[in-house]
PDB file of C-alpha atoms in Angstrom:
ATOM      1  CA  LEU A   1     -27.190  18.378  21.032  1.00 87.00           C
ATOM      2  CA  VAL A   2     -30.007  16.431  19.195  1.00 90.00           C
ATOM      3  CA  GLU A   3     -32.604  18.327  21.486  1.00 88.00           C
ATOM      4  CA  ALA A   4     -31.303  21.533  20.072  1.00 89.00           C
ATOM      5  CA  VAL A   5     -31.007  20.196  16.333  1.00 86.00           C
ATOM      6  CA  THR A   6     -34.775  19.093  16.684  1.00 86.00           C
ATOM      7  CA  ALA A   7     -36.069  22.377  18.659  1.00 85.00           C
ATOM      8  CA  ALA A   8     -34.577  25.043  16.212  1.00 86.00           C
ATOM      9  CA  ASP A   9     -36.732  26.580  13.615  1.00 82.00           C
ATOM     10  CA  SER A  10     -33.978  26.781  11.216  1.00 87.00           C
ATOM     11  CA  GLY A  11     -31.414  24.031  12.301  1.00 85.00           C
ATOM     12  CA  PRO A  12     -28.460  22.377  10.543  1.00 93.00           C
ATOM     13  CA  GLN A  13     -29.068  20.527   7.156  1.00 95.00           C
ATOM     14  CA  VAL A  14     -27.127  17.706   8.300  1.00 97.00           C
ATOM     15  CA  LEU A  15     -25.700  15.948  11.529  1.00 97.00           C
ATOM     16  CA  VAL A  16     -22.658  13.894  11.612  1.00 98.00           C
ATOM     17  CA  SER A  17     -22.133  11.567  14.639  1.00 98.00           C
ATOM     18  CA  GLY A  18     -18.907   9.987  15.265  1.00 98.00           C
ATOM     19  CA  SER A  19     -19.547   6.455  16.958  1.00 98.00           C
ATOM     20  CA  ALA A  20     -16.933   3.562  16.669  1.00 96.00           C
ATOM     21  CA  VAL A  21     -16.436   0.080  15.469  1.00 96.00           C
ATOM     22  CA  GLY A  22     -16.389  -1.088  18.788  1.00 94.00           C
ATOM     23  CA  TYR A  23     -20.386  -1.372  18.188  1.00 96.00           C
ATOM     24  CA  TYR A  24     -19.840  -4.676  17.082  1.00 96.00           C
ATOM     25  CA  GLY A  25     -18.080  -5.843  20.022  1.00 94.00           C
ATOM     26  CA  ALA A  26     -14.467  -7.829  19.939  1.00 90.00           C
ATOM     27  CA  SER A  27     -14.124 -10.893  17.659  1.00 91.00           C
ATOM     28  CA  LYS A  28     -11.082 -12.876  16.028  1.00 87.00           C
ATOM     29  CA  THR A  29     -13.474 -14.607  13.752  1.00 91.00           C
ATOM     30  CA  GLY A  30     -16.349 -12.329  12.950  1.00 93.00           C
ATOM     31  CA  GLU A  31     -16.872 -10.032   9.804  1.00 97.00           C
ATOM     32  CA  TYR A  32     -19.059  -7.177  10.333  1.00 98.00           C
ATOM     33  CA  SER A  33     -20.935  -4.649   7.846  1.00 98.00           C
ATOM     34  CA  GLU A  34     -23.091  -1.847   8.618  1.00 98.00           C
ATOM     35  CA  ALA A  35     -26.019  -4.329   8.689  1.00 97.00           C
ATOM     36  CA  SER A  36     -24.451  -6.546  11.454  1.00 98.00           C
ATOM     37  CA  PRO A  37     -25.880  -6.573  14.979  1.00 97.00           C
ATOM     38  CA  GLY A  38     -24.016  -4.998  17.882  1.00 97.00           C
ATOM     39  CA  GLY A  39     -22.215  -6.644  20.275  1.00 95.00           C
ATOM     40  CA  ALA A  40     -22.702  -6.925  24.270  1.00 94.00           C
ATOM     41  CA  ASP A  41     -19.397  -5.609  25.853  1.00 91.00           C
ATOM     42  CA  PHE A  42     -19.392  -2.104  27.283  1.00 90.00           C
ATOM     43  CA  LEU A  43     -17.838  -0.412  24.500  1.00 91.00           C
ATOM     44  CA  ALA A  44     -20.664  -2.002  22.148  1.00 94.00           C
ATOM     45  CA  CYS A  45     -23.387  -0.885  24.266  1.00 96.00           C
ATOM     46  CA  VAL A  46     -22.089   2.743  24.724  1.00 96.00           C
ATOM     47  CA  CYS A  47     -22.033   2.937  20.788  1.00 97.00           C
ATOM     48  CA  GLN A  48     -25.508   1.613  20.599  1.00 98.00           C
ATOM     49  CA  GLU A  49     -26.833   4.306  22.964  1.00 98.00           C
ATOM     50  CA  TRP A  50     -24.930   6.942  21.351  1.00 97.00           C
ATOM     51  CA  GLU A  51     -26.565   6.131  17.980  1.00 98.00           C
ATOM     52  CA  ALA A  52     -29.572   5.586  19.485  1.00 98.00           C
ATOM     53  CA  ALA A  53     -29.500   9.165  20.777  1.00 97.00           C
ATOM     54  CA  THR A  54     -29.263  10.691  17.128  1.00 97.00           C
ATOM     55  CA  ARG A  55     -32.445   8.990  15.887  1.00 96.00           C
ATOM     56  CA  PRO A  56     -34.679  11.794  16.965  1.00 95.00           C
ATOM     57  CA  ALA A  57     -32.757  13.982  14.441  1.00 96.00           C
ATOM     58  CA  GLN A  58     -33.672  12.138  11.503  1.00 95.00           C
ATOM     59  CA  ALA A  59     -36.972  13.946  11.393  1.00 93.00           C
ATOM     60  CA  SER A  60     -35.240  17.499  11.216  1.00 93.00           C
ATOM     61  CA  CYS A  61     -32.233  16.858   9.106  1.00 96.00           C
ATOM     62  CA  ARG A  62     -30.021  14.342   7.160  1.00 97.00           C
ATOM     63  CA  VAL A  63     -28.293  12.336   9.764  1.00 98.00           C
ATOM     64  CA  VAL A  64     -24.682  10.292   9.073  1.00 99.00           C
ATOM     65  CA  VAL A  65     -23.487   7.897  11.749  1.00 99.00           C
ATOM     66  CA  LEU A  66     -19.584   7.072  11.240  1.00 99.00           C
ATOM     67  CA  ARG A  67     -18.491   3.998  12.859  1.00 99.00           C
ATOM     68  CA  ILE A  68     -14.759   5.030  13.196  1.00 98.00           C
ATOM     69  CA  GLY A  69     -11.939   2.393  13.030  1.00 96.00           C
ATOM     70  CA  ILE A  70      -8.616   3.145  14.181  1.00 93.00           C
ATOM     71  CA  VAL A  71      -7.440   6.419  12.580  1.00 95.00           C
ATOM     72  CA  LEU A  72      -3.783   6.036  11.593  1.00 96.00           C
ATOM     73  CA  GLY A  73      -1.482   9.247  11.495  1.00 93.00           C
ATOM     74  CA  PRO A  74       1.975  10.202  12.631  1.00 87.00           C
ATOM     75  CA  ASP A  75       1.748  12.238  15.379  1.00 84.00           C
ATOM     76  CA  GLY A  76      -1.169  10.649  17.779  1.00 78.00           C
ATOM     77  CA  GLY A  77      -2.782   7.704  18.766  1.00 77.00           C
ATOM     78  CA  ALA A  78      -1.737   3.994  18.750  1.00 76.00           C
ATOM     79  CA  LEU A  79       0.525   4.182  15.783  1.00 86.00           C
ATOM     80  CA  GLY A  80       1.970   7.519  17.131  1.00 82.00           C
ATOM     81  CA  LYS A  81       3.280   5.594  20.294  1.00 77.00           C
ATOM     82  CA  MET A  82       4.529   2.636  17.998  1.00 82.00           C
ATOM     83  CA  LEU A  83       6.684   4.658  15.714  1.00 87.00           C
ATOM     84  CA  PRO A  84       9.418   5.698  18.429  1.00 87.00           C
ATOM     85  CA  VAL A  85       9.594   1.993  19.410  1.00 84.00           C
ATOM     86  CA  PHE A  86      10.076   0.785  15.974  1.00 89.00           C
ATOM     87  CA  ARG A  87      12.960   3.514  15.206  1.00 90.00           C
ATOM     88  CA  LEU A  88      14.614   1.724  18.158  1.00 90.00           C
ATOM     89  CA  GLY A  89      14.341  -1.657  16.356  1.00 90.00           C
ATOM     90  CA  VAL A  90      12.391  -3.156  19.267  1.00 86.00           C
ATOM     91  CA  GLY A  91       9.100  -2.934  17.820  1.00 88.00           C
ATOM     92  CA  GLY A  92       6.774  -6.182  16.700  1.00 90.00           C
ATOM     93  CA  PRO A  93       3.570  -7.633  17.027  1.00 88.00           C
ATOM     94  CA  VAL A  94       1.049  -6.153  19.436  1.00 83.00           C
ATOM     95  CA  GLY A  95      -0.512  -8.787  22.110  1.00 83.00           C
ATOM     96  CA  SER A  96      -1.080 -12.202  20.185  1.00 86.00           C
ATOM     97  CA  GLY A  97      -0.759 -10.302  16.710  1.00 90.00           C
ATOM     98  CA  ARG A  98      -3.793 -12.132  15.823  1.00 92.00           C
ATOM     99  CA  GLN A  99      -6.373  -9.764  16.888  1.00 92.00           C
ATOM    100  CA  TRP A 100      -7.999  -7.894  13.574  1.00 95.00           C
ATOM    101  CA  MET A 101      -7.416  -4.222  13.093  1.00 94.00           C
ATOM    102  CA  SER A 102      -9.979  -2.208  11.163  1.00 97.00           C
ATOM    103  CA  TRP A 103      -8.312   1.139  10.281  1.00 97.00           C
ATOM    104  CA  ILE A 104      -8.143   4.244   8.074  1.00 98.00           C
ATOM    105  CA  HIS A 105      -5.456   6.801   7.281  1.00 98.00           C
ATOM    106  CA  ARG A 106      -6.174  10.141   8.639  1.00 96.00           C
ATOM    107  CA  THR A 107      -6.312  11.757   5.271  1.00 97.00           C
ATOM    108  CA  ASP A 108      -9.180   9.417   3.967  1.00 98.00           C
ATOM    109  CA  PHE A 109     -10.992  10.116   7.305  1.00 98.00           C
ATOM    110  CA  CYS A 110     -10.999  13.733   6.961  1.00 98.00           C
ATOM    111  CA  ARG A 111     -12.383  13.251   3.135  1.00 98.00           C
ATOM    112  CA  LEU A 112     -14.771  11.032   4.562  1.00 99.00           C
ATOM    113  CA  MET A 113     -15.933  13.958   6.738  1.00 98.00           C
ATOM    114  CA  VAL A 114     -16.090  16.303   4.186  1.00 98.00           C
ATOM    115  CA  ALA A 115     -18.068  14.118   1.937  1.00 98.00           C
ATOM    116  CA  ALA A 116     -20.600  13.059   4.574  1.00 98.00           C
ATOM    117  CA  LEU A 117     -21.269  16.874   5.221  1.00 98.00           C
ATOM    118  CA  ALA A 118     -21.325  18.169   1.645  1.00 97.00           C
ATOM    119  CA  ASP A 119     -22.910  15.198  -0.161  1.00 97.00           C
ATOM    120  CA  PRO A 120     -26.836  14.748   0.358  1.00 97.00           C
ATOM    121  CA  ALA A 121     -26.349  11.308  -0.786  1.00 96.00           C
ATOM    122  CA  PHE A 122     -24.779  10.301   2.463  1.00 98.00           C
ATOM    123  CA  ARG A 123     -27.354   9.341   4.990  1.00 98.00           C
ATOM    124  CA  GLY A 124     -27.516   6.463   7.524  1.00 98.00           C
ATOM    125  CA  VAL A 125     -24.455   4.457   8.824  1.00 98.00           C
ATOM    126  CA  TYR A 126     -20.989   4.065   7.291  1.00 99.00           C
ATOM    127  CA  ASN A 127     -18.009   2.271   8.734  1.00 99.00           C
ATOM    128  CA  ALA A 128     -15.371   4.668   8.656  1.00 99.00           C
ATOM    129  CA  VAL A 129     -12.531   2.195   7.790  1.00 99.00           C
ATOM    130  CA  ALA A 130     -10.345   1.198   4.857  1.00 98.00           C
ATOM    131  CA  PRO A 131     -11.689  -1.611   2.533  1.00 98.00           C
ATOM    132  CA  ASN A 132      -8.559  -3.746   3.602  1.00 98.00           C
ATOM    133  CA  PRO A 133      -8.531  -4.663   7.554  1.00 98.00           C
ATOM    134  CA  VAL A 134      -5.478  -6.779   8.723  1.00 97.00           C
ATOM    135  CA  THR A 135      -4.345  -8.384  11.730  1.00 96.00           C
ATOM    136  CA  MET A 136      -1.981  -6.763  14.168  1.00 92.00           C
ATOM    137  CA  GLY A 137       0.782  -8.997  13.197  1.00 93.00           C
ATOM    138  CA  GLU A 138       0.215  -8.152   9.538  1.00 96.00           C
ATOM    139  CA  MET A 139       0.352  -4.138  10.627  1.00 94.00           C
ATOM    140  CA  ALA A 140       3.613  -4.578  12.784  1.00 94.00           C
ATOM    141  CA  ALA A 141       5.467  -6.328   9.686  1.00 95.00           C
ATOM    142  CA  SER A 142       4.215  -3.814   7.344  1.00 97.00           C
ATOM    143  CA  LEU A 143       5.317  -0.993   9.657  1.00 95.00           C
ATOM    144  CA  GLY A 144       8.779  -2.726  10.112  1.00 95.00           C
ATOM    145  CA  GLN A 145       9.163  -2.881   6.381  1.00 95.00           C
ATOM    146  CA  ALA A 146       7.978   0.819   5.834  1.00 95.00           C
ATOM    147  CA  MET A 147      10.692   1.982   8.635  1.00 95.00           C
ATOM    148  CA  GLY A 148      13.393  -0.424   7.593  1.00 94.00           C
ATOM    149  CA  ARG A 149      13.157  -2.082  10.940  1.00 94.00           C
ATOM    150  CA  PRO A 150      13.086  -5.242  12.474  1.00 92.00           C
ATOM    151  CA  SER A 151       9.302  -6.494  13.552  1.00 90.00           C
ATOM    152  CA  LEU A 152      10.516  -9.507  15.851  1.00 85.00           C
ATOM    153  CA  LEU A 153       9.825  -8.393  19.550  1.00 85.00           C
ATOM    154  CA  PRO A 154       6.162  -8.816  20.500  1.00 84.00           C
ATOM    155  CA  VAL A 155       4.780  -6.144  22.420  1.00 77.00           C
ATOM    156  CA  PRO A 156       3.065  -7.624  25.585  1.00 77.00           C
ATOM    157  CA  ALA A 157      -0.422  -6.403  26.575  1.00 78.00           C
ATOM    158  CA  PRO A 158       0.710  -4.962  30.199  1.00 81.00           C
ATOM    159  CA  LEU A 159       3.430  -2.669  28.331  1.00 75.00           C
ATOM    160  CA  LEU A 160       0.488  -1.476  25.645  1.00 72.00           C
ATOM    161  CA  GLN A 161      -1.694  -0.729  28.586  1.00 77.00           C
ATOM    162  CA  ALA A 162       0.883   1.348  30.247  1.00 78.00           C
ATOM    163  CA  LEU A 163       1.445   3.153  27.382  1.00 69.00           C
ATOM    164  CA  LEU A 164      -2.079   3.688  25.917  1.00 68.00           C
ATOM    165  CA  GLY A 165      -4.042   3.392  29.486  1.00 71.00           C
ATOM    166  CA  ASP A 166      -7.621   2.366  28.368  1.00 65.00           C
ATOM    167  CA  GLY A 167      -7.187   3.072  24.903  1.00 65.00           C
ATOM    168  CA  ALA A 168      -5.118  -0.264  24.550  1.00 71.00           C
ATOM    169  CA  MET A 169      -8.236  -2.310  24.550  1.00 71.00           C
ATOM    170  CA  VAL A 170      -8.882  -0.966  21.036  1.00 71.00           C
ATOM    171  CA  VAL A 171      -5.754  -2.715  19.475  1.00 75.00           C
ATOM    172  CA  LEU A 172      -5.467  -5.734  22.097  1.00 82.00           C
ATOM    173  CA  LYS A 173      -9.176  -6.644  21.323  1.00 84.00           C
ATOM    174  CA  GLY A 174      -9.952  -6.081  17.384  1.00 88.00           C
ATOM    175  CA  GLN A 175     -12.701  -6.764  14.745  1.00 94.00           C
ATOM    176  CA  LYS A 176     -12.734  -7.312  11.082  1.00 97.00           C
ATOM    177  CA  VAL A 177     -15.083  -4.561  10.030  1.00 98.00           C
ATOM    178  CA  CYS A 178     -15.906  -4.065   6.122  1.00 97.00           C
ATOM    179  CA  ALA A 179     -16.444  -0.763   4.307  1.00 97.00           C
ATOM    180  CA  ASP A 180     -19.507  -2.012   2.359  1.00 95.00           C
ATOM    181  CA  ALA A 181     -21.494   0.852   2.601  1.00 98.00           C
ATOM    182  CA  LEU A 182     -18.595   3.425   1.415  1.00 98.00           C
ATOM    183  CA  GLY A 183     -17.979   1.088  -1.420  1.00 96.00           C
ATOM    184  CA  GLU A 184     -21.404   1.292  -2.490  1.00 96.00           C
ATOM    185  CA  ARG A 185     -21.614   5.037  -2.031  1.00 96.00           C
ATOM    186  CA  GLY A 186     -18.531   5.369  -4.469  1.00 96.00           C
ATOM    187  CA  PHE A 187     -16.141   6.712  -1.873  1.00 98.00           C
ATOM    188  CA  SER A 188     -12.592   6.536  -3.376  1.00 97.00           C
ATOM    189  CA  PHE A 189      -9.912   5.730  -0.698  1.00 98.00           C
ATOM    190  CA  ALA A 190      -6.253   7.623  -1.307  1.00 98.00           C
ATOM    191  CA  TYR A 191      -5.005   4.953   0.922  1.00 98.00           C
ATOM    192  CA  PRO A 192      -7.150   1.576   0.589  1.00 98.00           C
ATOM    193  CA  THR A 193      -4.137  -0.734   1.556  1.00 98.00           C
ATOM    194  CA  LEU A 194      -1.930  -0.623   4.829  1.00 98.00           C
ATOM    195  CA  PRO A 195       1.489  -0.782   3.229  1.00 97.00           C
ATOM    196  CA  GLU A 196       0.639   2.578   1.198  1.00 97.00           C
ATOM    197  CA  ALA A 197      -0.626   4.112   4.153  1.00 98.00           C
ATOM    198  CA  LEU A 198       2.125   3.629   6.153  1.00 97.00           C
ATOM    199  CA  LYS A 199       4.684   4.310   3.867  1.00 96.00           C
ATOM    200  CA  GLU A 200       3.013   7.902   3.382  1.00 96.00           C
ATOM    201  CA  ILE A 201       3.001   8.044   7.294  1.00 95.00           C
ATOM    202  CA  VAL A 202       6.560   7.389   7.932  1.00 94.00           C
ATOM    203  CA  HIS A 203       7.748   9.668   5.347  1.00 91.00           C
ATOM    204  CA  ALA A 204       5.376  12.672   7.082  1.00 90.00           C
ATOM    205  CA  SER A 205       6.902  11.635  10.612  1.00 84.00           C
ATOM    206  CA  SER A 206      10.750  11.744   9.289  1.00 79.00           C
TER     207      SER A 206
END
């Protein structure tokens, strides 16, 4: 794709590339901004190589790289698998519950994509996450409260791996990622905190 962009006589004005917060590696204690160095695990290396592949396009057009967190919506991903479990009253923290979850509501992610495409001021790397990351324990408590269900039974790692496959590692090994660059850009979140995001998602799924 980048080769096509750079070779075109009249190419696109902007290239928006989706990376992931896995760029930073997993950590229970670190806090990461766009200026933080990349991690050394497999997913981090994949993200770093993916982002490096977009750099030649910078000579031809505006390039925006979004390091995407866990996108929350009612009909897919980790939350989509958790909703039925909580409805049965058997939900709870995932894994230890102490790992960080850097998330973004699906509506805000779509708004961010539109802004990255349409606003010439967007350029470079942005963490596509809400400004208030939470632990998985806090996430489970907020989801239980939004659904009016208990949040007492921990979800063991093997069960989550059976439900999500390789995607389970995204929620079992997290990182605390900040939305500093989006704040500096003036991006306004419709759902900046998890309780209000989950309230909307639960209502949409009912």
